[in-house]
mmCIF file of C-alpha atoms in Angstrom:
data_model
loop_
_atom_site.group_PDB
_atom_site.id
_atom_site.type_symbol
_atom_site.label_atom_id
_atom_site.label_comp_id
_atom_site.label_asym_id
_atom_site.label_seq_id
_atom_site.Cartn_x
_atom_site.Cartn_y
_atom_site.Cartn_z
ATOM 1 C CA MET A 119 111.430 49.020 141.414
ATOM 2 C CA THR A 120 113.123 52.206 140.253
ATOM 3 C CA LEU A 121 112.288 54.538 137.428
ATOM 4 C CA ASP A 122 114.569 53.540 134.827
ATOM 5 C CA THR A 123 114.856 54.629 131.243
ATOM 6 C CA ALA A 124 112.589 51.947 129.926
ATOM 7 C CA THR A 125 109.993 52.607 132.645
ATOM 8 C CA ALA A 126 109.982 56.361 131.903
ATOM 9 C CA VAL A 127 109.488 55.840 128.175
ATOM 10 C CA ALA A 128 106.685 53.352 129.067
ATOM 11 C CA TRP A 129 104.954 55.944 131.223
ATOM 12 C CA ILE A 130 104.853 58.392 128.399
ATOM 13 C CA THR A 131 103.828 55.904 125.952
ATOM 14 C CA ARG A 132 101.035 54.480 128.132
ATOM 15 C CA ALA A 133 99.961 58.177 128.862
ATOM 16 C CA ALA A 134 99.768 58.668 125.114
ATOM 17 C CA GLU A 135 97.577 55.667 124.701
ATOM 18 C CA ILE A 136 95.004 56.400 127.510
ATOM 19 C CA ILE A 137 94.880 60.054 126.491
ATOM 20 C CA ARG A 138 94.120 58.920 122.849
ATOM 21 C CA ALA A 139 91.387 56.444 124.065
ATOM 22 C CA ASP A 140 89.793 59.074 126.224
ATOM 23 C CA GLU A 141 90.208 61.801 123.485
ATOM 24 C CA SER A 142 86.481 62.390 123.013
ATOM 25 C CA ARG A 143 85.510 62.342 126.788
ATOM 26 C CA LEU A 144 88.281 65.219 127.348
ATOM 27 C CA THR A 145 87.206 67.086 124.460
ATOM 28 C CA GLY A 146 83.717 66.798 125.682
ATOM 29 C CA LEU A 147 84.649 68.189 129.176
ATOM 30 C CA ASP A 148 86.533 70.895 127.343
ATOM 31 C CA ALA A 149 83.528 71.646 125.173
ATOM 32 C CA ALA A 150 81.342 72.315 128.286
ATOM 33 C CA ILE A 151 83.416 74.993 129.648
ATOM 34 C CA GLY A 152 86.592 75.467 127.602
ATOM 35 C CA ASP A 153 87.348 75.670 123.957
ATOM 36 C CA GLY A 154 86.699 72.013 123.097
ATOM 37 C CA ASP A 155 90.210 71.113 122.053
ATOM 38 C CA HIS A 156 91.848 69.538 125.009
ATOM 39 C CA GLY A 157 91.599 65.797 124.086
ATOM 40 C CA ALA A 158 92.977 66.471 120.471
ATOM 41 C CA ASN A 159 95.558 68.753 121.593
ATOM 42 C CA LEU A 160 96.856 66.603 124.269
ATOM 43 C CA ALA A 161 96.750 63.418 121.964
ATOM 44 C CA ARG A 162 98.668 65.267 119.422
ATOM 45 C CA GLY A 163 101.334 66.483 121.948
ATOM 46 C CA LEU A 164 101.709 63.063 123.543
ATOM 47 C CA ALA A 165 102.205 61.527 120.238
ATOM 48 C CA ALA A 166 104.876 64.035 119.618
ATOM 49 C CA ALA A 167 106.435 63.224 122.905
ATOM 50 C CA VAL A 168 106.507 59.467 121.776
ATOM 51 C CA THR A 169 108.008 60.379 118.597
ATOM 52 C CA SER A 170 110.834 62.454 120.271
ATOM 53 C CA LEU A 171 111.593 59.440 122.554
ATOM 54 C CA GLU A 172 111.970 57.156 119.508
ATOM 55 C CA GLU A 173 114.267 59.630 117.698
ATOM 56 C CA THR A 174 116.338 60.648 120.684
ATOM 57 C CA GLN A 175 116.803 57.207 122.267
ATOM 58 C CA PRO A 176 117.601 58.823 125.751
ATOM 59 C CA GLU A 177 120.056 57.195 127.940
ATOM 60 C CA SER A 178 118.663 58.119 131.381
ATOM 61 C CA PRO A 179 115.013 58.489 132.573
ATOM 62 C CA GLY A 180 115.607 62.203 133.304
ATOM 63 C CA LYS A 181 116.519 62.725 129.743
ATOM 64 C CA ALA A 182 113.590 60.616 128.605
ATOM 65 C CA LEU A 183 111.112 62.979 130.670
ATOM 66 C CA MET A 184 112.871 66.028 129.029
ATOM 67 C CA ALA A 185 112.683 64.728 125.612
ATOM 68 C CA ALA A 186 108.888 63.987 126.140
ATOM 69 C CA GLY A 187 108.548 67.603 127.400
ATOM 70 C CA ARG A 188 110.070 69.130 124.422
ATOM 71 C CA GLY A 189 107.675 67.132 122.199
ATOM 72 C CA LEU A 190 104.758 68.385 124.333
ATOM 73 C CA VAL A 191 105.955 72.060 124.257
ATOM 74 C CA ALA A 192 106.440 71.905 120.307
ATOM 75 C CA LYS A 193 103.250 70.252 119.115
ATOM 76 C CA THR A 194 100.333 70.446 121.584
ATOM 77 C CA GLY A 195 99.294 73.830 120.288
ATOM 78 C CA GLY A 196 97.028 74.764 123.315
ATOM 79 C CA ALA A 197 97.755 75.726 126.977
ATOM 80 C CA SER A 198 98.264 72.199 128.037
ATOM 81 C CA GLY A 199 101.414 72.145 125.829
ATOM 82 C CA PRO A 200 103.526 74.733 127.672
ATOM 83 C CA LEU A 201 102.190 73.469 131.085
ATOM 84 C CA TYR A 202 102.723 69.496 130.707
ATOM 85 C CA GLY A 203 105.798 70.360 128.600
ATOM 86 C CA THR A 204 107.427 72.435 131.254
ATOM 87 C CA GLY A 205 106.325 70.027 133.949
ATOM 88 C CA PHE A 206 107.885 67.072 132.264
ATOM 89 C CA ARG A 207 111.296 69.078 131.470
ATOM 90 C CA ARG A 208 111.409 70.131 135.085
ATOM 91 C CA ALA A 209 110.753 66.514 136.445
ATOM 92 C CA GLY A 210 113.425 65.371 133.944
ATOM 93 C CA LYS A 211 115.932 67.589 135.063
ATOM 94 C CA GLU A 212 115.315 66.996 138.692
ATOM 95 C CA LEU A 213 115.523 63.222 138.150
ATOM 96 C CA GLY A 214 119.089 62.479 138.817
ATOM 97 C CA ASP A 215 120.371 59.025 139.752
ATOM 98 C CA GLY A 216 117.876 58.647 142.641
ATOM 99 C CA THR A 217 115.002 57.115 140.898
ATOM 100 C CA ASP A 218 113.387 55.222 143.805
ATOM 101 C CA ALA A 219 110.117 56.272 145.215
ATOM 102 C CA THR A 220 111.689 59.228 147.079
ATOM 103 C CA GLY A 221 113.658 60.456 143.975
ATOM 104 C CA VAL A 222 110.613 60.258 141.847
ATOM 105 C CA GLY A 223 108.491 62.199 144.499
ATOM 106 C CA ASP A 224 111.209 65.025 144.175
ATOM 107 C CA ALA A 225 110.724 65.034 140.389
ATOM 108 C CA LEU A 226 107.032 65.111 140.699
ATOM 109 C CA GLU A 227 107.256 68.139 142.844
ATOM 110 C CA ALA A 228 109.509 69.760 140.404
ATOM 111 C CA MET A 229 106.799 69.168 137.851
ATOM 112 C CA LEU A 230 103.990 70.760 139.899
ATOM 113 C CA ARG A 231 106.389 73.897 140.749
ATOM 114 C CA GLY A 232 107.140 74.261 136.947
ATOM 115 C CA ILE A 233 103.377 74.031 136.021
ATOM 116 C CA GLU A 234 102.583 76.465 138.859
ATOM 117 C CA GLU A 235 105.198 78.858 137.639
ATOM 118 C CA ILE A 236 104.116 79.031 133.920
ATOM 119 C CA GLY A 237 100.369 78.965 134.569
ATOM 120 C CA GLY A 238 100.209 80.963 137.890
ATOM 121 C CA ALA A 239 97.284 78.772 139.056
ATOM 122 C CA VAL A 240 96.831 77.645 142.659
ATOM 123 C CA GLN A 241 94.612 74.930 144.187
ATOM 124 C CA GLY A 242 91.116 75.800 143.806
ATOM 125 C CA ASP A 243 91.416 77.720 140.503
ATOM 126 C CA LYS A 244 89.715 74.569 138.659
ATOM 127 C CA THR A 245 92.797 73.502 136.845
ATOM 128 C CA MET A 246 95.116 70.754 136.495
ATOM 129 C CA ILE A 247 96.798 71.762 139.714
ATOM 130 C CA ASP A 248 93.725 70.668 141.527
ATOM 131 C CA ALA A 249 94.675 67.007 140.460
ATOM 132 C CA LEU A 250 98.341 67.410 140.383
ATOM 133 C CA ALA A 251 99.021 69.009 143.971
ATOM 134 C CA PRO A 252 97.015 66.384 145.874
ATOM 135 C CA ALA A 253 98.788 63.649 143.599
ATOM 136 C CA VAL A 254 102.252 64.902 144.564
ATOM 137 C CA ALA A 255 101.366 65.114 148.149
ATOM 138 C CA ALA A 256 100.055 61.585 148.296
ATOM 139 C CA PHE A 257 103.027 60.188 146.442
ATOM 140 C CA GLN A 258 105.390 61.883 148.791
ATOM 141 C CA GLU A 259 103.558 60.886 151.825
ATOM 142 C CA ALA A 260 103.517 57.379 150.692
ATOM 143 C CA ALA A 261 107.182 57.198 149.680
ATOM 144 C CA GLY A 262 108.012 58.740 153.196
ATOM 145 C CA ASN A 263 106.114 55.849 154.854
ATOM 146 C CA GLY A 264 108.348 53.523 152.994
ATOM 147 C CA ALA A 265 106.060 52.640 150.100
ATOM 148 C CA ASP A 266 107.703 51.452 146.883
ATOM 149 C CA LEU A 267 107.392 53.267 143.378
ATOM 150 C CA HIS A 268 104.307 51.392 142.358
ATOM 151 C CA ALA A 269 102.405 51.849 145.764
ATOM 152 C CA ALA A 270 103.162 55.553 145.848
ATOM 153 C CA ALA A 271 102.143 56.074 142.196
ATOM 154 C CA VAL A 272 98.733 54.158 142.972
ATOM 155 C CA ALA A 273 98.233 56.680 146.112
ATOM 156 C CA ALA A 274 98.954 59.574 143.558
ATOM 157 C CA ALA A 275 96.620 58.295 141.058
ATOM 158 C CA ASP A 276 93.753 57.777 143.473
ATOM 159 C CA ALA A 277 94.528 61.334 144.829
ATOM 160 C CA ALA A 278 94.493 62.779 141.443
ATOM 161 C CA GLU A 279 91.008 61.221 140.710
ATOM 162 C CA ALA A 280 89.658 62.545 144.080
ATOM 163 C CA GLY A 281 91.169 65.883 143.013
ATOM 164 C CA LEU A 282 89.429 65.747 139.694
ATOM 165 C CA ALA A 283 86.072 64.975 141.326
ATOM 166 C CA ALA A 284 86.474 67.917 143.708
ATOM 167 C CA THR A 285 86.708 70.323 140.644
ATOM 168 C CA VAL A 286 83.050 69.732 140.008
ATOM 169 C CA PRO A 287 81.777 72.486 142.386
ATOM 170 C CA LEU A 288 84.412 75.008 141.740
ATOM 171 C CA GLN A 289 84.300 78.120 139.810
ATOM 172 C CA ALA A 290 87.088 78.348 137.190
ATOM 173 C CA ARG A 291 89.608 81.277 137.801
ATOM 174 C CA LYS A 292 91.968 80.607 134.789
ATOM 175 C CA GLY A 293 91.520 80.127 131.166
ATOM 176 C CA ARG A 294 88.417 80.302 128.917
ATOM 177 C CA ALA A 295 86.298 78.779 131.625
ATOM 178 C CA SER A 296 87.023 81.818 133.867
ATOM 179 C CA TYR A 297 84.953 83.956 131.544
ATOM 180 C CA LEU A 298 82.020 81.939 132.302
ATOM 181 C CA GLY A 299 82.080 82.885 136.054
ATOM 182 C CA PRO A 300 79.435 80.746 138.019
ATOM 183 C CA ARG A 301 78.489 78.979 134.828
ATOM 184 C CA SER A 302 81.731 77.003 135.096
ATOM 185 C CA VAL A 303 80.435 75.352 138.138
ATOM 186 C CA GLY A 304 79.005 71.689 137.992
ATOM 187 C CA HIS A 305 81.724 70.438 135.422
ATOM 188 C CA GLU A 306 84.918 68.555 135.780
ATOM 189 C CA ASP A 307 87.959 70.474 134.844
ATOM 190 C CA PRO A 308 89.401 68.870 131.636
ATOM 191 C CA GLY A 309 93.140 69.612 132.681
ATOM 192 C CA ALA A 310 92.386 67.911 136.035
ATOM 193 C CA ALA A 311 91.016 65.033 133.992
ATOM 194 C CA SER A 312 94.082 64.581 131.832
ATOM 195 C CA THR A 313 96.355 64.842 134.803
ATOM 196 C CA ALA A 314 94.509 62.040 136.502
ATOM 197 C CA LEU A 315 94.853 59.966 133.446
ATOM 198 C CA ILE A 316 98.760 60.751 133.353
ATOM 199 C CA MET A 317 99.263 59.720 137.018
ATOM 200 C CA ARG A 318 97.190 56.452 136.300
ATOM 201 C CA ALA A 319 99.635 55.671 133.456
ATOM 202 C CA LEU A 320 102.372 55.946 135.888
ATOM 203 C CA ALA A 321 100.800 53.687 138.353
ATOM 204 C CA GLU A 322 100.087 51.084 135.516
ATOM 205 C CA VAL A 323 103.738 51.021 134.161
ATOM 206 C CA THR A 324 105.070 50.621 137.561
ATOM 207 C CA ALA A 325 103.180 47.621 138.471
ATOM 208 C CA PRO A 326 105.271 44.550 139.291
ATOM 209 C CA MET B 286 118.929 101.212 118.955
ATOM 210 C CA THR B 287 115.770 99.693 117.824
ATOM 211 C CA VAL B 288 113.926 97.256 119.845
ATOM 212 C CA GLY B 289 112.224 94.411 117.996
ATOM 213 C CA ILE B 290 108.517 93.473 118.602
ATOM 214 C CA VAL B 291 106.850 90.033 118.320
ATOM 215 C CA LEU B 292 103.034 89.576 118.292
ATOM 216 C CA VAL B 293 101.740 86.310 119.506
ATOM 217 C CA SER B 294 98.194 85.504 118.851
ATOM 218 C CA HIS B 295 95.942 82.336 118.400
ATOM 219 C CA SER B 296 95.419 83.691 114.995
ATOM 220 C CA ALA B 297 97.769 84.194 112.258
ATOM 221 C CA ALA B 298 95.447 86.894 110.844
ATOM 222 C CA LEU B 299 95.149 88.809 114.236
ATOM 223 C CA ALA B 300 98.834 88.822 114.676
ATOM 224 C CA ALA B 301 99.561 89.854 111.121
ATOM 225 C CA ALA B 302 96.863 92.832 111.328
ATOM 226 C CA THR B 303 98.216 93.907 114.553
ATOM 227 C CA ALA B 304 101.586 94.278 113.140
ATOM 228 C CA GLU B 305 100.174 96.043 110.110
ATOM 229 C CA VAL B 306 98.404 98.501 112.184
ATOM 230 C CA SER B 307 101.394 99.024 114.645
ATOM 231 C CA GLY B 308 103.876 99.315 111.794
ATOM 232 C CA THR B 309 101.712 102.085 110.060
ATOM 233 C CA LEU B 310 101.803 104.150 113.162
ATOM 234 C CA SER B 311 105.614 103.486 114.007
ATOM 235 C CA GLY B 312 107.000 103.687 110.570
ATOM 236 C CA PRO B 313 109.367 101.349 108.876
ATOM 237 C CA ALA B 314 112.257 101.335 111.413
ATOM 238 C CA VAL B 315 110.780 98.996 113.761
ATOM 239 C CA ARG B 316 110.885 95.295 113.148
ATOM 240 C CA LEU B 317 107.464 93.821 113.971
ATOM 241 C CA GLU B 318 107.238 90.251 113.579
ATOM 242 C CA PRO B 319 103.718 88.176 113.717
ATOM 243 C CA ALA B 320 103.728 84.800 115.377
ATOM 244 C CA GLY B 321 100.225 83.666 115.146
ATOM 245 C CA GLY B 322 98.705 80.244 115.069
ATOM 246 C CA THR B 323 100.069 76.726 115.197
ATOM 247 C CA ASP B 324 102.791 75.682 112.888
ATOM 248 C CA ASP B 325 100.471 73.909 110.611
ATOM 249 C CA GLY B 326 98.237 76.841 110.117
ATOM 250 C CA GLY B 327 95.627 76.303 112.879
ATOM 251 C CA MET B 328 94.301 78.103 115.639
ATOM 252 C CA GLY B 329 96.445 77.951 118.498
ATOM 253 C CA THR B 330 100.334 78.821 119.399
ATOM 254 C CA SER B 331 103.647 77.422 118.330
ATOM 255 C CA ILE B 332 106.848 77.937 120.324
ATOM 256 C CA GLU B 333 108.830 77.480 117.136
ATOM 257 C CA LEU B 334 106.911 80.151 115.106
ATOM 258 C CA ILE B 335 107.577 82.568 118.290
ATOM 259 C CA ARG B 336 111.205 81.525 118.320
ATOM 260 C CA SER B 337 111.923 82.246 114.696
ATOM 261 C CA ALA B 338 109.954 85.498 115.036
ATOM 262 C CA VAL B 339 112.341 86.539 117.817
ATOM 263 C CA SER B 340 115.378 85.828 115.726
ATOM 264 C CA LYS B 341 114.096 87.887 112.874
ATOM 265 C CA ALA B 342 112.865 90.799 115.171
ATOM 266 C CA ASP B 343 116.049 90.951 117.030
ATOM 267 C CA ALA B 344 118.662 93.587 115.932
ATOM 268 C CA GLY B 345 120.907 93.095 119.056
ATOM 269 C CA ASP B 346 118.907 95.513 121.276
ATOM 270 C CA GLY B 347 116.213 93.045 122.593
ATOM 271 C CA VAL B 348 112.971 91.958 121.740
ATOM 272 C CA LEU B 349 109.434 92.827 123.403
ATOM 273 C CA ILE B 350 106.872 90.021 123.139
ATOM 274 C CA LEU B 351 103.027 90.796 123.229
ATOM 275 C CA MET B 352 100.519 88.000 123.792
ATOM 276 C CA ASP B 353 96.903 87.913 123.309
ATOM 277 C CA MET B 354 96.070 85.425 126.062
ATOM 278 C CA GLY B 355 95.895 82.029 127.546
ATOM 279 C CA SER B 356 98.413 79.643 125.597
ATOM 280 C CA SER B 357 99.887 82.652 123.887
ATOM 281 C CA VAL B 358 101.037 83.834 127.332
ATOM 282 C CA LEU B 359 102.024 80.234 128.482
ATOM 283 C CA THR B 360 103.903 79.442 125.317
ATOM 284 C CA ALA B 361 105.802 82.882 125.361
ATOM 285 C CA LYS B 362 106.680 82.109 129.009
ATOM 286 C CA THR B 363 108.165 78.772 128.328
ATOM 287 C CA LEU B 364 110.164 80.301 125.252
ATOM 288 C CA GLN B 365 111.453 82.958 127.571
ATOM 289 C CA ALA B 366 112.610 80.351 130.046
ATOM 290 C CA ASP B 367 114.374 78.451 127.199
ATOM 291 C CA LEU B 368 116.172 81.325 125.931
ATOM 292 C CA GLU B 369 117.248 82.103 129.490
ATOM 293 C CA ASP B 370 118.784 78.756 129.975
ATOM 294 C CA ALA B 371 120.364 78.993 126.390
ATOM 295 C CA ASN B 372 121.770 82.549 127.361
ATOM 296 C CA LEU B 373 123.485 80.708 130.476
ATOM 297 C CA GLU B 374 125.051 78.180 128.075
ATOM 298 C CA ASP B 375 126.134 80.468 125.307
ATOM 299 C CA ASP B 376 127.338 83.389 127.473
ATOM 300 C CA GLY B 377 124.886 85.980 126.097
ATOM 301 C CA GLY B 378 124.548 84.987 122.519
ATOM 302 C CA THR B 379 120.703 84.752 122.484
ATOM 303 C CA PRO B 380 118.291 87.567 122.045
ATOM 304 C CA LEU B 381 117.315 89.330 125.110
ATOM 305 C CA VAL B 382 113.502 89.087 125.542
ATOM 306 C CA ARG B 383 110.970 90.692 127.860
ATOM 307 C CA LEU B 384 107.141 89.778 127.872
ATOM 308 C CA ALA B 385 104.749 92.721 127.953
ATOM 309 C CA ASP B 386 101.664 92.558 130.471
ATOM 310 C CA ALA B 387 99.679 94.652 128.171
ATOM 311 C CA PRO B 388 96.372 94.719 126.122
ATOM 312 C CA PHE B 389 97.387 93.231 122.675
ATOM 313 C CA VAL B 390 96.575 95.754 119.974
ATOM 314 C CA GLU B 391 96.730 98.961 122.184
ATOM 315 C CA GLY B 392 99.984 97.751 123.703
ATOM 316 C CA ALA B 393 101.617 96.839 120.468
ATOM 317 C CA VAL B 394 100.895 100.296 118.900
ATOM 318 C CA ALA B 395 102.295 102.000 122.034
ATOM 319 C CA ALA B 396 105.361 99.859 121.944
ATOM 320 C CA ALA B 397 106.073 100.311 118.268
ATOM 321 C CA VAL B 398 105.698 104.130 118.385
ATOM 322 C CA LEU B 399 108.137 104.388 121.406
ATOM 323 C CA ALA B 400 110.601 101.687 119.793
ATOM 324 C CA SER B 401 110.886 103.943 116.670
ATOM 325 C CA THR B 402 112.260 106.765 118.663
ATOM 326 C CA GLY B 403 115.278 104.446 119.653
ATOM 327 C CA ALA B 404 114.194 103.658 123.390
ATOM 328 C CA ASP B 405 115.487 100.787 125.323
ATOM 329 C CA LEU B 406 113.882 97.469 125.917
ATOM 330 C CA GLU B 407 112.579 98.406 129.404
ATOM 331 C CA ALA B 408 111.065 101.814 128.132
ATOM 332 C CA VAL B 409 109.483 100.088 125.245
ATOM 333 C CA ALA B 410 107.898 97.550 127.707
ATOM 334 C CA GLN B 411 106.753 100.011 130.043
ATOM 335 C CA SER B 412 105.209 101.957 127.238
ATOM 336 C CA ALA B 413 103.162 98.982 126.215
ATOM 337 C CA GLU B 414 102.124 98.211 129.714
ATOM 338 C CA GLN B 415 100.914 101.802 130.342
ATOM 339 C CA ALA B 416 98.349 101.159 127.634
ATOM 340 C CA TRP B 417 96.069 99.689 130.316
ATOM 341 C CA SER B 418 95.670 103.186 131.613
ATOM 342 C CA MET B 419 94.710 104.771 128.184
ATOM 343 C CA ARG B 420 91.092 105.310 128.653
ATOM 344 C CA LYS B 421 88.791 105.581 125.561
ATOM 345 C CA LEU B 422 85.797 107.096 127.051
#
């Protein structure tokens, strides 16, 4: 299996569905340490990404991810818009014809680098990077060991969820939560939670 | 030469009021464009509002963008990357943009006053960034 155009569109569509379904949980996590809008913002941004895909009818998986990124940047409204939007655009740009597990691993790494560049966060800052960085590493390791796209995506989703759980004891160093200092300890990071859902969506749509 | 200035805030009112304060101190020659809130009037940031403010502020001498924090900074950085890509494609027809790492209100005033003297983009940016060292007490 490769990440063809239909699968790329399915990934974004499924991510929009599960973020929408979990909107109140994400917003609850964000209300604890952030500004309480992450679920609603990202649901709006991903809905715009889906609309952007319907309007542009992209002819390649790379163009599909770039169109989704543009929708996220334009409509999310909060910090997750430029972060995920830049991430999907970079992934789309990187994703050429090699859409097997190795090629998708390279695209996910481009997503991670783009988000790091815009947000300036590193692992341990209690952000989406704490879920995404281990997810990308697990994906690439699985692909390097010969796993197919689905198996690599499952490894990535599992690693993202473990990364999310590991944000609980961390003290936030980015965003509104960072003003709380030690009071940000003891909560899951909402950005890491949405990243785990987005990686799980990739695992679901690549299932045979 | 007059460098344009764009003010990006989560709040449309804060961006507009900061433009008003800065404009009062700089005089009318400086183009100060607020880009606050989301495109549907809510609290947040909009890349399209910032893009449009940059076009309005640009007189051909470049535009300095000041941001309040958080998504304002991330959205402005994303727009800057977009404009750099566009510049590669259209061979320099897109406005030259610099982001100021500066306190929002104090930086805007410092930038606007220097821009009114005809200083270039880099000098105006440095004026905004030096506002960090202006002690109040």
